[in-house]
Tab-separated table of C-alpha atoms and ligand atoms in Angstrom:
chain	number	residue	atom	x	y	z
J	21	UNK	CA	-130.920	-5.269	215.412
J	22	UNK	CA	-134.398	-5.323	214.176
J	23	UNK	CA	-136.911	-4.343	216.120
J	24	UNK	CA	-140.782	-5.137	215.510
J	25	UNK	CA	-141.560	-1.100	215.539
J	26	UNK	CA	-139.140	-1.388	212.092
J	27	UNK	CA	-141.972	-0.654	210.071
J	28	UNK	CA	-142.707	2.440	212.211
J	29	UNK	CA	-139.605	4.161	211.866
J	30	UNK	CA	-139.524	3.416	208.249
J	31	UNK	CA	-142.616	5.175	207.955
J	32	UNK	CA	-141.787	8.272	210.188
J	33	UNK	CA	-138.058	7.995	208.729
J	34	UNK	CA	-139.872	9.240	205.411
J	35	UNK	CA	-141.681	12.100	207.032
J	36	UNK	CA	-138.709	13.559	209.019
J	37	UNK	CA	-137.466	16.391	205.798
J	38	UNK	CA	-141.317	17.187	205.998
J	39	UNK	CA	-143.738	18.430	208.990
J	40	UNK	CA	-143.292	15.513	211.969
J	41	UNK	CA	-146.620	13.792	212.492
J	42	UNK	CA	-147.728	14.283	215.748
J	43	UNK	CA	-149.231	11.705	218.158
J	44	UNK	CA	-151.003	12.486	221.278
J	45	UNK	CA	-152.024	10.044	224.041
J	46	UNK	CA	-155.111	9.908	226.363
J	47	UNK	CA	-155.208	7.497	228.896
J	48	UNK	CA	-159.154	6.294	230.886
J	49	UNK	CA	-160.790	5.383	233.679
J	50	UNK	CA	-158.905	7.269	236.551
J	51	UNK	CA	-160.098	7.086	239.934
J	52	UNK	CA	-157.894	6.933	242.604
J	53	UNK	CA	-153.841	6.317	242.817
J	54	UNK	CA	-152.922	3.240	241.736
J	55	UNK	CA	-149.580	1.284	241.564
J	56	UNK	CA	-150.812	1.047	237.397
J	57	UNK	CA	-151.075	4.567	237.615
J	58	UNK	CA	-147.753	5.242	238.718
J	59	UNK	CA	-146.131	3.323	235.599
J	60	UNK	CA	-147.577	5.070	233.383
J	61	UNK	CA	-146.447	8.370	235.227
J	62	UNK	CA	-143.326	7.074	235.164
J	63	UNK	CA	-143.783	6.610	231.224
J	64	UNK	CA	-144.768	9.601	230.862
J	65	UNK	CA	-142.019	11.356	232.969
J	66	UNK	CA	-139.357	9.067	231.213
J	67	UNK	CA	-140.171	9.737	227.815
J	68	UNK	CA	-141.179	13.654	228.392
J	69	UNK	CA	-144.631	11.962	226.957
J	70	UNK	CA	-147.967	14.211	227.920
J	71	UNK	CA	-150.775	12.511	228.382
J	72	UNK	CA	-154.794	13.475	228.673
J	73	UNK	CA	-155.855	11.278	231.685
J	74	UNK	CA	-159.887	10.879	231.825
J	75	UNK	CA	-160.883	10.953	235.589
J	76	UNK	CA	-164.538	9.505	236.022
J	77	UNK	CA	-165.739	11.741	237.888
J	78	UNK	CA	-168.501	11.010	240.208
J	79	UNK	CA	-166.309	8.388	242.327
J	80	UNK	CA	-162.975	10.079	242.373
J	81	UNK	CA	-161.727	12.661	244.930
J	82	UNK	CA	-158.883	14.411	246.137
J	83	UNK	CA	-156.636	11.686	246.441
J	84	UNK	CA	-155.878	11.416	242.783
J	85	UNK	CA	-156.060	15.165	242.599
J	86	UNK	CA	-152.852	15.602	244.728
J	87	UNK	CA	-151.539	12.360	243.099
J	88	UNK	CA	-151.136	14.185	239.921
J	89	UNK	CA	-150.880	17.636	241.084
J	90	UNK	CA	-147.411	19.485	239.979
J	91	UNK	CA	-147.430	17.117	236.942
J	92	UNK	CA	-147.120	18.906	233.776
J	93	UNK	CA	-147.090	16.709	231.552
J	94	UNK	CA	-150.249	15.324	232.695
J	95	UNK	CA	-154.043	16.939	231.883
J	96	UNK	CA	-157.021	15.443	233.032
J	97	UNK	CA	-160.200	15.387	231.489
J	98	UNK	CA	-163.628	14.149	232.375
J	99	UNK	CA	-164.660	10.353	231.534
J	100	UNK	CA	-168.508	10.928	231.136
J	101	UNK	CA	-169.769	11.062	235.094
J	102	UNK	CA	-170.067	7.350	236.812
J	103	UNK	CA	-169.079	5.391	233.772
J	104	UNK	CA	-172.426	3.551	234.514
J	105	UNK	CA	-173.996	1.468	231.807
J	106	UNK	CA	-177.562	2.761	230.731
J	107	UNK	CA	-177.844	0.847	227.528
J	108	UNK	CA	-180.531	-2.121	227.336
J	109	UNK	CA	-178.989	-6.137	227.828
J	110	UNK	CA	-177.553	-6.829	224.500
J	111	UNK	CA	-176.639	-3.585	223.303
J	112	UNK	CA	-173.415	-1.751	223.461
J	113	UNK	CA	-172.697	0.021	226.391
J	114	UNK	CA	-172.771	3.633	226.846
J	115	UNK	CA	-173.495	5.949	229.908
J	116	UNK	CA	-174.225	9.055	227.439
J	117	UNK	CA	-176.904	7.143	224.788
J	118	UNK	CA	-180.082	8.359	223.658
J	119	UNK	CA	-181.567	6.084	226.778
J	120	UNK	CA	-182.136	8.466	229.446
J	121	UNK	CA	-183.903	12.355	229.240
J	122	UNK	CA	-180.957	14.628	227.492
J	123	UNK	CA	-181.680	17.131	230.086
J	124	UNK	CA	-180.392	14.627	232.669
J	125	UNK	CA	-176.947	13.436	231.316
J	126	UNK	CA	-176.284	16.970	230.654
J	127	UNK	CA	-177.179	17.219	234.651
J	128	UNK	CA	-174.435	14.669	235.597
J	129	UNK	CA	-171.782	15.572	233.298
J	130	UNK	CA	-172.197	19.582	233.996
J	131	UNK	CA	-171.765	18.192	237.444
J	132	UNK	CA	-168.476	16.432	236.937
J	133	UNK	CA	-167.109	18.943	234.735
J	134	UNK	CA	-167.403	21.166	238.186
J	135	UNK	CA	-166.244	18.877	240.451
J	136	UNK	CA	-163.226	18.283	238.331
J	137	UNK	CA	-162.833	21.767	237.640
J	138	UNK	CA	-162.323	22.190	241.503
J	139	UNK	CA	-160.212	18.803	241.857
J	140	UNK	CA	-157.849	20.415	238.986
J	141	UNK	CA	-157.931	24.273	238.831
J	142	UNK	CA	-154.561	23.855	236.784
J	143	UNK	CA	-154.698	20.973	235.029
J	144	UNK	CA	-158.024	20.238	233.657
J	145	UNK	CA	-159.321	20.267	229.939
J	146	UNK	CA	-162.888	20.622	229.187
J	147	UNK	CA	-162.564	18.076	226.686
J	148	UNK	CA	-165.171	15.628	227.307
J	149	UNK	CA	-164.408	11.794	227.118
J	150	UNK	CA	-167.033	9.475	226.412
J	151	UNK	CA	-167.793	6.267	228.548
J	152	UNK	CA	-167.010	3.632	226.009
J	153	UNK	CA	-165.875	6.562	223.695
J	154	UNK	CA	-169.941	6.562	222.716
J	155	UNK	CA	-172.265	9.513	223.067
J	156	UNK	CA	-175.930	10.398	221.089
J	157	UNK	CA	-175.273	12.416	218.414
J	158	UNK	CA	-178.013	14.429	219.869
J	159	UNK	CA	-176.120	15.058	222.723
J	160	UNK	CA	-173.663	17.050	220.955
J	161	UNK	CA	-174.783	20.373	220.316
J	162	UNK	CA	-175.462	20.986	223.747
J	163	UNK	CA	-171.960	20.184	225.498
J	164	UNK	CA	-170.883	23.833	224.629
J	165	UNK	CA	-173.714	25.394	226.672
J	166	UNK	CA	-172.754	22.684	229.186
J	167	UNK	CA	-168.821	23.975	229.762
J	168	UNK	CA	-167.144	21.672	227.059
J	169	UNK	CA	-164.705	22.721	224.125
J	170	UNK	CA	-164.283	19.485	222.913
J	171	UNK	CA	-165.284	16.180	222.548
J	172	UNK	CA	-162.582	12.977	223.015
J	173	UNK	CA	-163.711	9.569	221.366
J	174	UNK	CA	-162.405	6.757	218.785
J	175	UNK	CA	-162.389	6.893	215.104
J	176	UNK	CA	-161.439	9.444	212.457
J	177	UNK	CA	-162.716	12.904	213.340
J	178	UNK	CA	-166.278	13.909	211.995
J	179	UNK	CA	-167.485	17.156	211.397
J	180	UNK	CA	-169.657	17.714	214.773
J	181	UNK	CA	-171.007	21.109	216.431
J	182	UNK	CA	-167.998	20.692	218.973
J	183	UNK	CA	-164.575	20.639	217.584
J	184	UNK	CA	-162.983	17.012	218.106
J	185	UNK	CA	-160.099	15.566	219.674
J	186	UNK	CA	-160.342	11.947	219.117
J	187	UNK	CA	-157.895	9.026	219.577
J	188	UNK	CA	-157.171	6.322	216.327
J	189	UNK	CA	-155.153	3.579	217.656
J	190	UNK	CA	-156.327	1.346	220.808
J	191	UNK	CA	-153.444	-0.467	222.522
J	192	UNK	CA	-156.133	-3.408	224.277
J	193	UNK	CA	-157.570	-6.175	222.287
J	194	UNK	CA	-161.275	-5.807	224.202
J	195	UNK	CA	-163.041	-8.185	222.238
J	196	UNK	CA	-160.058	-11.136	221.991
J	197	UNK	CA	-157.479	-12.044	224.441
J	198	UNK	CA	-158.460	-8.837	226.411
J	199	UNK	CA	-154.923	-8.075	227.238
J	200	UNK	CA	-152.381	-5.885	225.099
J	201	UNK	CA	-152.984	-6.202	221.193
J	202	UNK	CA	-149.969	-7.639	218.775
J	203	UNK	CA	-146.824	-4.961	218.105
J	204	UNK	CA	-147.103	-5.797	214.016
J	205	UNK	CA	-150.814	-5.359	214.574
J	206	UNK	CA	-150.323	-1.549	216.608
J	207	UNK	CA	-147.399	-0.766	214.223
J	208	UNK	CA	-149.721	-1.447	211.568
J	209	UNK	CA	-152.650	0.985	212.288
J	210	UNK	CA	-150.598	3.730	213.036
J	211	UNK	CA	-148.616	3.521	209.687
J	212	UNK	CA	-152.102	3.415	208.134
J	213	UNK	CA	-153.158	6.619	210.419
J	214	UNK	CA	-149.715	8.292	209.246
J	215	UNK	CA	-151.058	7.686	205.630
J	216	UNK	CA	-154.396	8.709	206.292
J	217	UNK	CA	-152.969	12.367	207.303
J	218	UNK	CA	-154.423	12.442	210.320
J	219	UNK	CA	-153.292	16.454	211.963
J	220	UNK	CA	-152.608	14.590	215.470
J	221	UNK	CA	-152.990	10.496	215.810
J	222	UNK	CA	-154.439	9.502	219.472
J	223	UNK	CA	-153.083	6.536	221.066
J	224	UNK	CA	-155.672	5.433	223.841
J	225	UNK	CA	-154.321	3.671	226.444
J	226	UNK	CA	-155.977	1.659	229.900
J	227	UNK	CA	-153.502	1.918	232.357
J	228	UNK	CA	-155.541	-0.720	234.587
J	229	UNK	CA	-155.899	-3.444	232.376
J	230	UNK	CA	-152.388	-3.299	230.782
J	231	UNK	CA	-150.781	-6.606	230.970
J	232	UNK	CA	-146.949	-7.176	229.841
J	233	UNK	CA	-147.064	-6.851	226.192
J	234	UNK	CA	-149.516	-3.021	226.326
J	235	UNK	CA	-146.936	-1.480	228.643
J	236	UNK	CA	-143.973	-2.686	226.774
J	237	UNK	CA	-145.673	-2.118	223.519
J	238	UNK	CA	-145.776	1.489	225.201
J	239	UNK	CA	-142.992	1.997	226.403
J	240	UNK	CA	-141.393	1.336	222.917
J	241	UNK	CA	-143.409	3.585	221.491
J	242	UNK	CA	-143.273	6.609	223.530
J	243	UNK	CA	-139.168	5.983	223.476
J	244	UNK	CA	-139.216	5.774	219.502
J	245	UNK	CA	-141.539	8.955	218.977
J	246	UNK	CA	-138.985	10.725	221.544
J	247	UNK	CA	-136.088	10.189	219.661
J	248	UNK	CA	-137.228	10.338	216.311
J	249	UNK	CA	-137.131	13.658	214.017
J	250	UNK	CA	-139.660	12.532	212.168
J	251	UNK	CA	-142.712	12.610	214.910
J	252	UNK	CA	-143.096	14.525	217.738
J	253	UNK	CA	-145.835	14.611	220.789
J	254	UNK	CA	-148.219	17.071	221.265
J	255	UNK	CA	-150.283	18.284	224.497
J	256	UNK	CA	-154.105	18.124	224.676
J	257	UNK	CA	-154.288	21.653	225.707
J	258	UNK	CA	-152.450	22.458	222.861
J	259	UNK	CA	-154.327	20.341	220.043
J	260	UNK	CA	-157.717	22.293	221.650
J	261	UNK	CA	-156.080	25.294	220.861
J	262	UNK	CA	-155.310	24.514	217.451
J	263	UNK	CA	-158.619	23.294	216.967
J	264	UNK	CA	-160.264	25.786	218.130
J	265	UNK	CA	-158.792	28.149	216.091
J	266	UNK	CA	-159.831	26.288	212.775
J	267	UNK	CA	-163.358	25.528	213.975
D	321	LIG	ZN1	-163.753	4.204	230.300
C-alpha cells in the first residue's frame, strides 16, 4: 500500500548501509497544560520521540513544570521571555529585534533563563529559542555571558558566536491556510534537507495550532523515523553536546 511518506522512505531507504540521518524535533509556545499538549506527549511517548519543548517564560509556572516533570524524553527550553511583539506595524514580528536597548532584552531573557532553570532543575537546556525564531544579530555574542549554549531558530545553520541548533522543516502553513501544510509538500523539504547533509534536521512543530492533517502528518512521521534503519532521533541535550564539542 502506498503511502504519501513513499518518497521519504525511499530516500532514508538509501541511507540505511550508511550513517542514519538524524532528525530532532522542537516543539513552541508552552505555557500551561493543555489537552494539545498532552497529544503530543502522547506522540512523543508512543514513538520513543524526544522533543525540545520552548516554554515562554514570563507567563508560565509550576503547573506545566510538574506536567512534564519525570518525562525524559521531553527538554524544555526557553521561548524568548513574553513572546511580546516589539517590532513597528508592518514589520515582522520579533520580541528579540534591534528595537529595544540590548541591555534590556538581555534583562528579560537572563530572567527567564532563571526562572526556568528553577521550574526545570532536570530538564532544562540553555538553548535559547527565538520568538518568531528571529533575534538581532547583535544580540548574539552576548547570550553566552547571559547563561546560553545555544541558539534554536529556522533555516540552515550559520556560523554565529553561539553554536546553533536550528530546526529546517515547519509542519504549519502560517502564511496560507494556517493549519497543517501538505504531506508531498513536508515529505518534500525533508528529502531536500536529507540531500543538503544537514548533521541533525529539526522538525518544528505548534502543538496549539495543529489541526487534523499536522498531527497526523506527525504522527506518521515520528512512526516512520522509529522504525526505519535508515534515520534515527536524536535528543537536544545531546546535539548541544556534539556541538559544543566542534565549536
Ligand atoms: Zn513562538
Amino acid at each position: 500500500m502506498s503511502s504519501p511518506l513513499d518518497a521519504l522512505a525511499a530516500a532514508l531507504d538509501r541511507r540505511a548501509a550508511k550513517d542514519p540521518a538524524v532528525f530532532w524535533w522542537r516543539d513552541d509556545d508552552a505555557v500551561i497544560p493543555t489537552p494539545a499538549l498532552d497529544r503530543l506527549l502522547a506522540l512523543s511517548a508512543s514513538h520513543a520521540a524526544p522533543c525540545l519543548v520552548a516554554v515562554i517564560p514570563k507567563p508560565t509556572g509550576p503547573d506545566l513544570a510538574a506536567h512534564l516533570a519525570g518525562r525524559p524524553l521531553i527538554t524544555v527550553a526557553p521561548h524568548g521571555w513574553q513572546h511580546s511583539n516589539h517590532a513597528p506595524p508592518g514589520t515582522k514580528k520579533a520580541e528579540l529585534g534591534p528595537h529595544r536597548p540590548a541591555k534590556l532584552v538581555l534583562e528579560e531573557l537572563s530572567l527567564g533563563l532563571a526562572k526556568l532553570q528553577t521550574l526545570y532543575p532536570v530538564q532544562l537546556a540553555p538553548i535559547l529559542v527565538p520568538p518568531w525564531n528571529r533575534i538581532d544579530p547583535d544580540l548574539i555574542g552576548a547570550l553566552h555571558g547571559a547563561g546560553f549554549q545555544a541558539l534554536s531558530v529556522y533555516g540552515p545553520e550559520r556560523p554565529a558566536a553561539l553554536p546553533s541548533l536550528n530546526t529546517h522543516v515547519d509542519l504549519m502553513d502560517w502564511h496560507g491556510t494556517g493549519g497543517g501544510r501538505a504531506t508531498a509538500s513536508l515529505v518534500s523539504d525533508i528529502v531536500a534537507a536529507l540531500d543538503l547533509g544537514l548533521s541533525a534536521i529539526g522538525i518544528l512543530s505548534h502543538h496549539l495550532v495543529h489541526d487534523a492533517q499536522a498531527w497526523d502528518f506527525l504522527d506518521q512521521l515520528l512512526a516512520l523515523i522509529a522504525g526505519h534503519p535508515g534515520a534515527r532521533w536524536a535528543s537536544a541535550p545531546d546535539l548541544l553536546a556534539q556541538r559544543r564539542q566542534t565549536v
